[in-house]
mmCIF file of C-alpha atoms in Angstrom:
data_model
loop_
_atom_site.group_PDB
_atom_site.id
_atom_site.type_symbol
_atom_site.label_atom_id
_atom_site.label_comp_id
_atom_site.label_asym_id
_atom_site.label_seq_id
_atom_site.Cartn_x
_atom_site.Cartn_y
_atom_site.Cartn_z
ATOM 1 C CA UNK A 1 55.061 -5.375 -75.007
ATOM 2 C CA UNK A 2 51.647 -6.346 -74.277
ATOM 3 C CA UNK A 3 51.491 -8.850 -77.322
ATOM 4 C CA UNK A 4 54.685 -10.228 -76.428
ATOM 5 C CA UNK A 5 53.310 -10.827 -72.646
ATOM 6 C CA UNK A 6 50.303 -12.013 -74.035
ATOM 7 C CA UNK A 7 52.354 -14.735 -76.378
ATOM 8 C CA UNK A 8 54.272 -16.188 -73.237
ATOM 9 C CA UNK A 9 51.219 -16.275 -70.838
ATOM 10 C CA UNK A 10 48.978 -17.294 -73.341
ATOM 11 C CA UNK A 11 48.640 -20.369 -70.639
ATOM 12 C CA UNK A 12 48.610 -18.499 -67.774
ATOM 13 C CA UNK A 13 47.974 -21.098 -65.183
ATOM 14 C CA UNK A 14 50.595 -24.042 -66.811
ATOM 15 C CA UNK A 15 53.277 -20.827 -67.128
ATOM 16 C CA UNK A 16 52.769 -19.667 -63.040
ATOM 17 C CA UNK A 17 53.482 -23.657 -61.934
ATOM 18 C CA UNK A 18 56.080 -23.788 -64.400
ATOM 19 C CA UNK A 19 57.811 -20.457 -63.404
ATOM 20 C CA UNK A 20 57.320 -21.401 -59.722
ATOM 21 C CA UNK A 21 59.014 -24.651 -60.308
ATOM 22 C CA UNK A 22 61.740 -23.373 -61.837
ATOM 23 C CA UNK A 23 61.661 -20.956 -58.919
ATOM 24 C CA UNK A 24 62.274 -23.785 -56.764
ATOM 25 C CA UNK A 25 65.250 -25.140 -59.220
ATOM 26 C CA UNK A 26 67.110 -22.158 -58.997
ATOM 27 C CA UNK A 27 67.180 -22.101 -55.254
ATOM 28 C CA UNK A 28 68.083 -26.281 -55.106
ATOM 29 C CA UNK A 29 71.125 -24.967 -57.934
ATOM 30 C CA UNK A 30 72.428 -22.381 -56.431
ATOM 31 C CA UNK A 31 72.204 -23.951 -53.129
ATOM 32 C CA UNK A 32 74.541 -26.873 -54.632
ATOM 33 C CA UNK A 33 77.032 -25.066 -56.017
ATOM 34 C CA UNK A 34 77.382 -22.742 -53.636
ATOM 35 C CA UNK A 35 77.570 -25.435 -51.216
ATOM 36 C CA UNK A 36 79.922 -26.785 -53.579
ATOM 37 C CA UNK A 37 81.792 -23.357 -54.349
ATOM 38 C CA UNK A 38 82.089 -22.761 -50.316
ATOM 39 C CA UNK A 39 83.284 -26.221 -49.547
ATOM 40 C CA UNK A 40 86.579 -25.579 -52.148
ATOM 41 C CA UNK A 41 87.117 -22.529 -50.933
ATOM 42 C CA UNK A 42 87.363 -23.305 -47.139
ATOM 43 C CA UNK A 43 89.804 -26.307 -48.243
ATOM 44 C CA UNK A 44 91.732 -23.141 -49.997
ATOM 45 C CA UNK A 45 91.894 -21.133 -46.894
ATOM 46 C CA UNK A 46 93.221 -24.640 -45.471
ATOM 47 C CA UNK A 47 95.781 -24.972 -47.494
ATOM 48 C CA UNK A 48 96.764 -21.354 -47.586
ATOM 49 C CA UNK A 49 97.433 -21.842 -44.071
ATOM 50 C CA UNK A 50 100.199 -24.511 -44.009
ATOM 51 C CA UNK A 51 103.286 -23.276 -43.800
ATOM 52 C CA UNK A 52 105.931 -24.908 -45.737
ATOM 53 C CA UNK A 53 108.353 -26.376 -42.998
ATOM 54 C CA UNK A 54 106.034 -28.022 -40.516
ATOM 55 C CA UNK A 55 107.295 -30.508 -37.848
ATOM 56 C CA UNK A 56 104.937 -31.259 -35.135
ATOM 57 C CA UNK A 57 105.481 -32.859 -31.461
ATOM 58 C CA UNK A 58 102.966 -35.516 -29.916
ATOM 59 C CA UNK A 59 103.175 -35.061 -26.618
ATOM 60 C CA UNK A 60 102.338 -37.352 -23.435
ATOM 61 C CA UNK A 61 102.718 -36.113 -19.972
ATOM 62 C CA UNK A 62 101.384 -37.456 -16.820
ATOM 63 C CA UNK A 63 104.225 -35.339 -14.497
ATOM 64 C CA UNK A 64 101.660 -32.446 -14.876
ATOM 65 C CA UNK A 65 103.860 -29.459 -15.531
ATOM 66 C CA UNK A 66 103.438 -26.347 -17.368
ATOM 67 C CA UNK A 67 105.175 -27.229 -20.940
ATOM 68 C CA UNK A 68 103.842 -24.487 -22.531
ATOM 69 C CA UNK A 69 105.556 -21.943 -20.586
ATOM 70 C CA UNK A 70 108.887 -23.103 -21.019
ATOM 71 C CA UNK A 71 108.554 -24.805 -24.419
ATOM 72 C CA UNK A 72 109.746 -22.252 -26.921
ATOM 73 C CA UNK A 73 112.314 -20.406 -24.487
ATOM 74 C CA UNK A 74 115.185 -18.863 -26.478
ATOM 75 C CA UNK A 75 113.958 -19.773 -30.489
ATOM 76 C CA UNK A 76 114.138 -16.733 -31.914
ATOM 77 C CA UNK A 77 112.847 -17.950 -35.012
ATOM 78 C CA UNK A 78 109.915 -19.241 -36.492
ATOM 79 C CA UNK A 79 106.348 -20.341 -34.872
ATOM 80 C CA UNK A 80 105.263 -22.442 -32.477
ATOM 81 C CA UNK A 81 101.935 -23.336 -32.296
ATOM 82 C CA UNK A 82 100.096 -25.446 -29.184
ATOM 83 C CA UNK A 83 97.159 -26.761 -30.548
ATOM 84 C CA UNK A 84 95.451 -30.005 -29.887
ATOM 85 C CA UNK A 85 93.388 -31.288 -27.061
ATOM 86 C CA UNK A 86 93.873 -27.777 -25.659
ATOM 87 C CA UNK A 87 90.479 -26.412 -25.204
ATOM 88 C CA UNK A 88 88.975 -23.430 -22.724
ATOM 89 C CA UNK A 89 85.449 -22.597 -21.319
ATOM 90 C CA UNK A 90 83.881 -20.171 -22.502
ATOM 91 C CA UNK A 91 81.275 -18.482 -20.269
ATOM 92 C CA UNK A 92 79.353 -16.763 -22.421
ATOM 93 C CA UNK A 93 78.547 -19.511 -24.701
ATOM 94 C CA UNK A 94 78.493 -22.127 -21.885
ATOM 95 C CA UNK A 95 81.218 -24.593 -23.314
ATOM 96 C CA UNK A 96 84.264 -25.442 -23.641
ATOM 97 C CA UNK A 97 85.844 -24.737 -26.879
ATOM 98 C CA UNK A 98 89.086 -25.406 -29.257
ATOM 99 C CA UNK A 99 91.915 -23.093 -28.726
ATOM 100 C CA UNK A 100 95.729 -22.824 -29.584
ATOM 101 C CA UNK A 101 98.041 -21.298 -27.895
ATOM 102 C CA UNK A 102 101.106 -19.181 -30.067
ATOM 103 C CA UNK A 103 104.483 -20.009 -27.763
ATOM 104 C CA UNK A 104 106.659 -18.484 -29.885
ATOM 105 C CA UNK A 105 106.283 -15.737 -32.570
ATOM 106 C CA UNK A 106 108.949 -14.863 -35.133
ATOM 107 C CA UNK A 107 107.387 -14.368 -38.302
ATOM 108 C CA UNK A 108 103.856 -13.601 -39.708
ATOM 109 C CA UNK A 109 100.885 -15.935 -38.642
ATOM 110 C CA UNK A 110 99.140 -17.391 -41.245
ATOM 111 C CA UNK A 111 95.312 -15.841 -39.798
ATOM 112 C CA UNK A 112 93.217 -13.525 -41.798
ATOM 113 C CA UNK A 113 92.190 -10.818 -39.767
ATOM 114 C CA UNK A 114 89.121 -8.574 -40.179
ATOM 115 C CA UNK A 115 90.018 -6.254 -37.696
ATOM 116 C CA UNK A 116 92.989 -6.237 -34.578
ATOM 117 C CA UNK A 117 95.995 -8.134 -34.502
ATOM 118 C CA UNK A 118 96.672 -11.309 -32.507
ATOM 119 C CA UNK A 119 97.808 -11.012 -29.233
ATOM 120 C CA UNK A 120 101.623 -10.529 -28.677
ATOM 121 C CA UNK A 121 103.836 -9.585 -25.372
ATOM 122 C CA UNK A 122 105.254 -6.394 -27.002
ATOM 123 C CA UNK A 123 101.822 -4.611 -27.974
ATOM 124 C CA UNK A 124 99.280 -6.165 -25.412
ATOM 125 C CA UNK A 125 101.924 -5.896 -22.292
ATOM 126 C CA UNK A 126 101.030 -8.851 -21.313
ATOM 127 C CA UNK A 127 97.174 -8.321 -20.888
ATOM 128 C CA UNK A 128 95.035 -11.031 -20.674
ATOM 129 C CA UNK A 129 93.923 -10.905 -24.525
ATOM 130 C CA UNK A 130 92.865 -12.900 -27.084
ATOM 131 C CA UNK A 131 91.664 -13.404 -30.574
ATOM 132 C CA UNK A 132 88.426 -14.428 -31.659
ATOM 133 C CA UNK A 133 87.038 -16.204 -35.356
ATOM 134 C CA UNK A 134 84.216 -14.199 -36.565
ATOM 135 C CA UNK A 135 81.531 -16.888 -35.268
ATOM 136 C CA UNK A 136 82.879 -16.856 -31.446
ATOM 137 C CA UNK A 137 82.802 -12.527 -31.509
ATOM 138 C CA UNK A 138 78.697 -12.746 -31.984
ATOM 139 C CA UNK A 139 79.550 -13.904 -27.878
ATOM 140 C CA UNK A 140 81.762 -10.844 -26.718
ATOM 141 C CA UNK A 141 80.214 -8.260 -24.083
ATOM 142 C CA UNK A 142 81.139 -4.258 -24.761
ATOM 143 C CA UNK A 143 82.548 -2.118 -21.644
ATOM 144 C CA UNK A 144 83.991 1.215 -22.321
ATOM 145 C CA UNK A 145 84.563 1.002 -25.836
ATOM 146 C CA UNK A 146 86.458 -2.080 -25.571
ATOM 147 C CA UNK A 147 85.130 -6.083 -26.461
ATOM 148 C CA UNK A 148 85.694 -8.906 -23.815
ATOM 149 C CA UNK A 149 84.682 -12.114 -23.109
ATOM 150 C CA UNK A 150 85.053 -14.879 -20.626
ATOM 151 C CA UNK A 151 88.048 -18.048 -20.688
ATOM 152 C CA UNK A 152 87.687 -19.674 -17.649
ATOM 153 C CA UNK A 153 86.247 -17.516 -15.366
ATOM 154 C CA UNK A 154 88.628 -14.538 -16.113
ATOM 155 C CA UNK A 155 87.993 -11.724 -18.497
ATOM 156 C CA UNK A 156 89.843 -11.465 -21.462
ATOM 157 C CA UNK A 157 90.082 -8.374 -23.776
ATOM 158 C CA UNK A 158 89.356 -9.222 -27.593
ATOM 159 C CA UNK A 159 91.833 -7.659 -29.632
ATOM 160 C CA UNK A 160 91.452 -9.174 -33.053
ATOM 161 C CA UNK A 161 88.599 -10.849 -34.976
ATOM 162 C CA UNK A 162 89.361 -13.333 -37.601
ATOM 163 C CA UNK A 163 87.791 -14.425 -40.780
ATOM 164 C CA UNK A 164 87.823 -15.359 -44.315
ATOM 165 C CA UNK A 165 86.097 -13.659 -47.187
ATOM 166 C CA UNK A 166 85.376 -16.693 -48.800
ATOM 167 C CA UNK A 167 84.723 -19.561 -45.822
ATOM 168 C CA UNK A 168 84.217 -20.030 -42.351
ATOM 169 C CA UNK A 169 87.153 -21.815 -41.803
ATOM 170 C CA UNK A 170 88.988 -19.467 -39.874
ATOM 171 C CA UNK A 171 85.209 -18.645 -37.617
ATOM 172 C CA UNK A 172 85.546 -20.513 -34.878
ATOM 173 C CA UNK A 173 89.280 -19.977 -33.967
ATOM 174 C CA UNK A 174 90.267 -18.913 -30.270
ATOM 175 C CA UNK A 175 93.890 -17.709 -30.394
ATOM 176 C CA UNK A 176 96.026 -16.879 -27.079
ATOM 177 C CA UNK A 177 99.296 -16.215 -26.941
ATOM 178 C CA UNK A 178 100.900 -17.811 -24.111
ATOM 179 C CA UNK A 179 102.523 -14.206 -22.793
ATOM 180 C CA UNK A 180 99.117 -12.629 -22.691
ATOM 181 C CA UNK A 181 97.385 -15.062 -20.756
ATOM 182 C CA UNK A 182 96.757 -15.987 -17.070
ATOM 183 C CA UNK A 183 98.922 -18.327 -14.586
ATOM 184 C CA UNK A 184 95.441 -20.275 -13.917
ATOM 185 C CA UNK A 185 94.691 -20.516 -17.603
ATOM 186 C CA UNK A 186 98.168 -21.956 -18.081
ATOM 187 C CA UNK A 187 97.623 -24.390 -15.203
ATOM 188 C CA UNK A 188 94.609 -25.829 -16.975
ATOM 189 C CA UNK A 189 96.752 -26.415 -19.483
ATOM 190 C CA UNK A 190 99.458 -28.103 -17.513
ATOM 191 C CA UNK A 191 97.174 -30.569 -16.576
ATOM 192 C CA UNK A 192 96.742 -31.750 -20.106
ATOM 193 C CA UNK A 193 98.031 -35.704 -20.493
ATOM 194 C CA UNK A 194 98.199 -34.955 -24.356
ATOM 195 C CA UNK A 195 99.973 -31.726 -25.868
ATOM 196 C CA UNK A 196 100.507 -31.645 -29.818
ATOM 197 C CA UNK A 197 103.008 -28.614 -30.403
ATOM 198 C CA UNK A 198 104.022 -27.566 -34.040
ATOM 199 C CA UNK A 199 107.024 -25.549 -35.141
ATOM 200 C CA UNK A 200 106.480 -24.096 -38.520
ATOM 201 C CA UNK A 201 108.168 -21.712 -40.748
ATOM 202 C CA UNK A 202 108.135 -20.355 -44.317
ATOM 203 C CA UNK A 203 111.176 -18.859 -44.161
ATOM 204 C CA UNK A 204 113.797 -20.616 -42.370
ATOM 205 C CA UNK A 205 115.029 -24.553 -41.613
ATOM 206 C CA UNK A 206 113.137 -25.698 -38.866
ATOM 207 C CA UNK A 207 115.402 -28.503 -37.728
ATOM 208 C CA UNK A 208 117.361 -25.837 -35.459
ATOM 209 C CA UNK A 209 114.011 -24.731 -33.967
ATOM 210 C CA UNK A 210 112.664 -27.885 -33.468
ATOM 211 C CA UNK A 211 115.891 -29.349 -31.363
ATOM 212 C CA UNK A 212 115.460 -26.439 -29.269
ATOM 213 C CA UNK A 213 111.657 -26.914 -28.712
ATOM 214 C CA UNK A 214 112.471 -30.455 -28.145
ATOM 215 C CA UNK A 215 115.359 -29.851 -25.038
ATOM 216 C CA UNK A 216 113.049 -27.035 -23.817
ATOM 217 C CA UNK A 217 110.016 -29.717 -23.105
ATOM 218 C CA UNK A 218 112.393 -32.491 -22.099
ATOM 219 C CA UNK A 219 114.053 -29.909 -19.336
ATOM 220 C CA UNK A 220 110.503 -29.741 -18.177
ATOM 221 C CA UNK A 221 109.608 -33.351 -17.951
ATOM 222 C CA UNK A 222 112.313 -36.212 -18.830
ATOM 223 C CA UNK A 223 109.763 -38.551 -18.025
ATOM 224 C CA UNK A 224 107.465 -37.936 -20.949
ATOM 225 C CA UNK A 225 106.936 -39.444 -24.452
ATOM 226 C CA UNK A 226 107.876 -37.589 -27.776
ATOM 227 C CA UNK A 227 106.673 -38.242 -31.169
ATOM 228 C CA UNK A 228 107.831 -36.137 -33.929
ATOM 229 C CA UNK A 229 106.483 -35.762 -37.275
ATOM 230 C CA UNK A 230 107.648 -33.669 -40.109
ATOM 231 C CA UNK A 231 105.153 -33.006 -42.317
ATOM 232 C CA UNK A 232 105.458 -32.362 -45.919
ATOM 233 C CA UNK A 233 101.904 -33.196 -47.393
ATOM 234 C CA UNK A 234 98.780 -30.971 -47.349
ATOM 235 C CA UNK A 235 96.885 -33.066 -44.674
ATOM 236 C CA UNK A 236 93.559 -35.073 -45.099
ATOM 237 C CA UNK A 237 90.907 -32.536 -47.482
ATOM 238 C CA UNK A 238 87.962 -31.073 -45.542
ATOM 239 C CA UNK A 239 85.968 -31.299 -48.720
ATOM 240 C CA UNK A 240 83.750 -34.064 -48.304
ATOM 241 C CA UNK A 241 83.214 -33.140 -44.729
ATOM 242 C CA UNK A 242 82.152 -29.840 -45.296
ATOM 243 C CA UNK A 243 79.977 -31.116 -48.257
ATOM 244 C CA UNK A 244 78.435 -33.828 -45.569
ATOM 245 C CA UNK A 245 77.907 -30.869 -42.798
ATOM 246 C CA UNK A 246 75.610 -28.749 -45.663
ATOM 247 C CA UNK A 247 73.937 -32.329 -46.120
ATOM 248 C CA UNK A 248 74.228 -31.350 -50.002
ATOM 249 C CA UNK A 249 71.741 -34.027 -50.416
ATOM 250 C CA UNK A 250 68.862 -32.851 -49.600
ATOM 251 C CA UNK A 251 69.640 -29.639 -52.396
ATOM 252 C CA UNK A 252 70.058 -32.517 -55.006
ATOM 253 C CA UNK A 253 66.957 -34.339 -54.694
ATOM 254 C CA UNK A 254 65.076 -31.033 -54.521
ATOM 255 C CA UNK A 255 66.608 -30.301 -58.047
ATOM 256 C CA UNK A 256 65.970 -33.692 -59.265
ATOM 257 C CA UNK A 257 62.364 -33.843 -58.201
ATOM 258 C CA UNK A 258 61.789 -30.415 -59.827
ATOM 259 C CA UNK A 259 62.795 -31.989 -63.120
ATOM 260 C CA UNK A 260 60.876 -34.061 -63.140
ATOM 261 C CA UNK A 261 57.846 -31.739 -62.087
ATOM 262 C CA UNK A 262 59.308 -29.899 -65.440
ATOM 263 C CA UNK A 263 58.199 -32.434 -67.382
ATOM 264 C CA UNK A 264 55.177 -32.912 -66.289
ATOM 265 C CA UNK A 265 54.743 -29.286 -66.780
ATOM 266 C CA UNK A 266 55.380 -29.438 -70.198
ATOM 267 C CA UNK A 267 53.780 -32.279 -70.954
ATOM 268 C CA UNK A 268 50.268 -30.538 -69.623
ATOM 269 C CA UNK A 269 51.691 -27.330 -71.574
ATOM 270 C CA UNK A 270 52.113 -29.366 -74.657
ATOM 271 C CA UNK A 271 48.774 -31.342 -74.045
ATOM 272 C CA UNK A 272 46.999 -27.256 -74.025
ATOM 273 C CA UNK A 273 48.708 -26.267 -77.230
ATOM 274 C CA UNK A 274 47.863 -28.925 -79.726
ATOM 275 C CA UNK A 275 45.069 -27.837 -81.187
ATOM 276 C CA UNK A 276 47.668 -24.186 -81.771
ATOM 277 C CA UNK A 277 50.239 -27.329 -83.262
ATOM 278 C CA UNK A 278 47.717 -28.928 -85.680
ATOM 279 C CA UNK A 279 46.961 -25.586 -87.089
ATOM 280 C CA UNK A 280 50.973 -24.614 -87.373
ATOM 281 C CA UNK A 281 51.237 -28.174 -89.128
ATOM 282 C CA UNK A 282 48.007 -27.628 -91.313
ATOM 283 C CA UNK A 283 49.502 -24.006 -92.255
ATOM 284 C CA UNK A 284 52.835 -24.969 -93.226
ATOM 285 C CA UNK A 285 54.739 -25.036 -89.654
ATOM 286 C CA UNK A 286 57.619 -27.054 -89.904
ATOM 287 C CA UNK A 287 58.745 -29.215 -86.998
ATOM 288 C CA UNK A 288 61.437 -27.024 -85.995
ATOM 289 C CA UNK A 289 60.116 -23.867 -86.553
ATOM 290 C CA UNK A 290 57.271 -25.179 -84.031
ATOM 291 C CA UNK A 291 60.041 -26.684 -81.285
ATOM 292 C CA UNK A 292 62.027 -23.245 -81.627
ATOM 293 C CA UNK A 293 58.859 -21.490 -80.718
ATOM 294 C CA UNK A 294 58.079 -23.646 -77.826
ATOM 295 C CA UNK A 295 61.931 -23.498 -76.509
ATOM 296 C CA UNK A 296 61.556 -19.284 -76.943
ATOM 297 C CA UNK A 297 58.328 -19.660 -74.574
ATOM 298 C CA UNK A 298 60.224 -21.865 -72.338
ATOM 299 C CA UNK A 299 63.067 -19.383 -72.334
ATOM 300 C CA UNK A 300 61.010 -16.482 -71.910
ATOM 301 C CA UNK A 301 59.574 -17.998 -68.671
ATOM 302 C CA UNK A 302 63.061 -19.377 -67.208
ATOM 303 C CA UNK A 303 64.214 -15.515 -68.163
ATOM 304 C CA UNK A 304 61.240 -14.372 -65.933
ATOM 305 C CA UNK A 305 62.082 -16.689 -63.527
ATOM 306 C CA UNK A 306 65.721 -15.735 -63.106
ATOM 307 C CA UNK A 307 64.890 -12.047 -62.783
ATOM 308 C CA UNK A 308 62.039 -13.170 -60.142
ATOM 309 C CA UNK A 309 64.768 -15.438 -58.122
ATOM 310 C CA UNK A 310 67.589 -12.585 -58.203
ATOM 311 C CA UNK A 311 65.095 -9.170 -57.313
ATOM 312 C CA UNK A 312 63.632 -11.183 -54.528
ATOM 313 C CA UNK A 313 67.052 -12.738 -53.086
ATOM 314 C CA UNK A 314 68.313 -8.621 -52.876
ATOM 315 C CA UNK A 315 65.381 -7.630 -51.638
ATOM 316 C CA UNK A 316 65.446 -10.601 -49.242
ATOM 317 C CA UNK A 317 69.442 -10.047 -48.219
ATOM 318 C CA UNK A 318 68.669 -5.732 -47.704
ATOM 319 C CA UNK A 319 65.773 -6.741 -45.051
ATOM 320 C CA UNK A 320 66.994 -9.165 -43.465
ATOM 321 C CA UNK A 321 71.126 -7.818 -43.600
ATOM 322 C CA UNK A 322 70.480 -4.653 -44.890
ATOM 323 C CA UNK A 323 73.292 -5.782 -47.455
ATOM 324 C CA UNK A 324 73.329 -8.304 -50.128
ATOM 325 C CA UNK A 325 74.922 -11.293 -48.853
ATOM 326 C CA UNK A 326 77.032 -13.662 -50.286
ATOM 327 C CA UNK A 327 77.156 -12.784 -53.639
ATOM 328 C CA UNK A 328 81.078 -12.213 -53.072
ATOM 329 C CA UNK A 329 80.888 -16.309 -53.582
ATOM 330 C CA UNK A 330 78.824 -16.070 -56.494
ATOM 331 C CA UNK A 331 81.783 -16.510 -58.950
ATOM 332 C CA UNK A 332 81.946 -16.453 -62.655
ATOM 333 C CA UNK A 333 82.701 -19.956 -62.755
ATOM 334 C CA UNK A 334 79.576 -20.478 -60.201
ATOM 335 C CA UNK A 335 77.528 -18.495 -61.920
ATOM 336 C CA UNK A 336 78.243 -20.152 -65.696
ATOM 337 C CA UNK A 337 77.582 -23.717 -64.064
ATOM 338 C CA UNK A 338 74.003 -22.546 -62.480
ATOM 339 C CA UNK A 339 73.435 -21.412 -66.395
ATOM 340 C CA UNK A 340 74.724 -25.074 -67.560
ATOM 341 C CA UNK A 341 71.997 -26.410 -65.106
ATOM 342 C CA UNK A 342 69.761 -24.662 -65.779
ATOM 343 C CA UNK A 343 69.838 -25.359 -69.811
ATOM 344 C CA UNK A 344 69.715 -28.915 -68.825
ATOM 345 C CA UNK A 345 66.963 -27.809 -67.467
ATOM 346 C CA UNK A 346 65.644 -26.562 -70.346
ATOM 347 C CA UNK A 347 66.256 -29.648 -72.642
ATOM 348 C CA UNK A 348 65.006 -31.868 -70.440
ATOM 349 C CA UNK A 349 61.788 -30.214 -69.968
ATOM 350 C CA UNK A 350 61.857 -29.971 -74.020
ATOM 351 C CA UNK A 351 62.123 -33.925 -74.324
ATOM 352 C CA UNK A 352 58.340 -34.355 -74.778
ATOM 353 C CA UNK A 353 57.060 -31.785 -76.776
ATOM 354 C CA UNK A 354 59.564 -32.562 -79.389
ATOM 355 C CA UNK A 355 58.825 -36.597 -79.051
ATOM 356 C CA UNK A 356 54.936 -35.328 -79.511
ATOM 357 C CA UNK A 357 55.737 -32.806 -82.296
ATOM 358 C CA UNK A 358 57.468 -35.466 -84.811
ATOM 359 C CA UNK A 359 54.765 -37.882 -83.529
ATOM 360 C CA UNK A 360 52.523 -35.771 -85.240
ATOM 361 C CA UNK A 361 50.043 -36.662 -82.290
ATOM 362 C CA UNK A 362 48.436 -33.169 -81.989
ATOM 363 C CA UNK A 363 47.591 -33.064 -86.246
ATOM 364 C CA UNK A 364 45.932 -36.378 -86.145
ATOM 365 C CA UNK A 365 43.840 -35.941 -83.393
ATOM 366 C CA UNK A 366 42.623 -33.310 -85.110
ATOM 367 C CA UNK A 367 41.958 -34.571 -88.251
#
């Protein structure tokens, strides 16, 4: 073992920059694809959430009425969904924020939940209640045993948190249900000039629904202005938005300027070893047999380095979470292109001593 440590680190100081470069690689990889990896799989979670018969209702008001209320009266099946403009403040984090409002609940809801349910007039009595995406619970206040938290200067009960394994798209979701919510909340809302209101359903035609969602909000107010669209595509991608949010740039030139640090590495590494080269040559060495042993040493130290990089991000993920985190998004198919990379890696930083060896640079000098 000792011989074989010795062999690797026989240039101790050229193998410590080179393993803490690739030390820095690794990171700028990993931080790419799973960038990458995180960014698909919130557009997944996206997707997985459309239902297949969506038709959704622009509305504008100025008769300042409460639409919501009276919207989905008497459909009995199906979803309907107030989303929007529609926001609520939220005390604790000093904001307003995005909500929807569910009008009408017939079916199952398309949210993941980690724990709870969302809030319905049949199990929450009517409570003022609400469900939370996991990024808005870190703001909830405990009394008795039970979670609350602040819309609009009224306290609301949280009954259900809701998140993704994968993504954070479903995080910072506020979900009411507009039979568990107050008569001031819902004349906030009334005030709204712009309401967007979509009837979905995966099980049933939605055309019935809709006319009835349509009557319901022209009862209301005849005076206000309808748009209806039925959508049948999957919506604009939130891809290259989520890619731009990580600013996935900054991982790339990291990795890129760490290449080329690589082969300046080597190029000092080979620069150490050719006297060792000449004497191969002068001995019999043939070219490959002395690029195979380089590419070993190189591999060696990129092996060291990956078992560096993966003992220090558990150790890193138990002290700071006291669980390893994220590695649920480490995928197979993750994992196998952080190997691609990383053999790139490896031939790249191979590209001069293999130019120098069949130079035959290091034997002349020599001689």
């Amino acid at each position: 073992m000792r011989k074989i440590f010795n062999k690797i680190f026989r240039y101790r100081l050229v193998s410590i920059y080179f393993i803490l470069s690739q030390l820095v690689i690794l990171t700028a990889i990993f931080g790419v694809l799973n960038t990458i990896n995180k960014a698909y799989a919130k557009e997944n979670d996206r997707l997985k959430a459309l239902a297949k018969n969506r038709i959704e209702l622009n509305i504008d008001t100025f008769a300042k009425k409460d639409i919501l209320s009276y919207a989905a009266v008497n459909v009995d099946v199906g979803n309907v969904l107030a989303q929007g403009r529609m926001s609520v403040e939220v005390a604790q984090i000093g904001s307003t924020n995005r909500c929807e409002v569910l009008l009408a609940v017939n079916e199952s809801t398309p949210y993941p939940m980690i724990r709870g349910h969302i809030p319905d007039k049949e199990t929450d009595n009517g409570r003022n209640c609400v469900a939370l995406g996991r990024d808005k619970y870190r703001y909830v206040y405990n009394r008795d045993g039970k979670d609350y938290i602040t819309l609009g200067q009224e306290e609301y009960e949280v009954v259900g948190v809701i998140g993704s394994p994968v993504s954070d798209y479903w995080d910072y979701k506020i979900v009411l249900n507009i039979d568990c919510m107050s008569d001031s909340l819902k004349q906030s809302f009334s005030s709204l000039s712009n309401i967007s209101l979509t009837v979905y359903s995966n099980k049933e035609d939605i055309m019935e629904i809709y006319n009835k969602v349509y009557s319901n909000v022209v009862n209301v107010d005849n005076t206000c202005n309808i748009v209806s669209y039925s959508k049948k595509d999957t919506g604009e991608s939130t891809v290259s938005e989520t890619l731009q949010k990580e600013n996935i740039k900054t991982n790339v030139m990291v990795y890129a300027f760490c290449l080329i640090n690589s082969i300046i590495i080597s190029i000092f590494w080979t620069v150490q070893r050719k006297k060792e080269l000449a004497i191969k040559r002068v001995f019999g060495f043939s070219n490959i047999r002395m690029i195979a042993d380089i590419a070993v040493n190189l591999l060696l130290l990129m092996i060291i380095t990956v078992i560096m990089y993966f003992v220090g991000y558990v150790l890193y993920s138990f002290i700071r979470y006291s669980t390893i985190q994220g590695m649920g998004l480490w995928s197979v198919k993750l994992i196998l292109l952080a190997v691609g990379l990383f053999l790139i890696t490896l031939v790249i930083a191979m590209i001069y001593p293999v130019v120098d060896i069949y130079r035959g640079q290091a034997y002349d000098k020599i001689r």
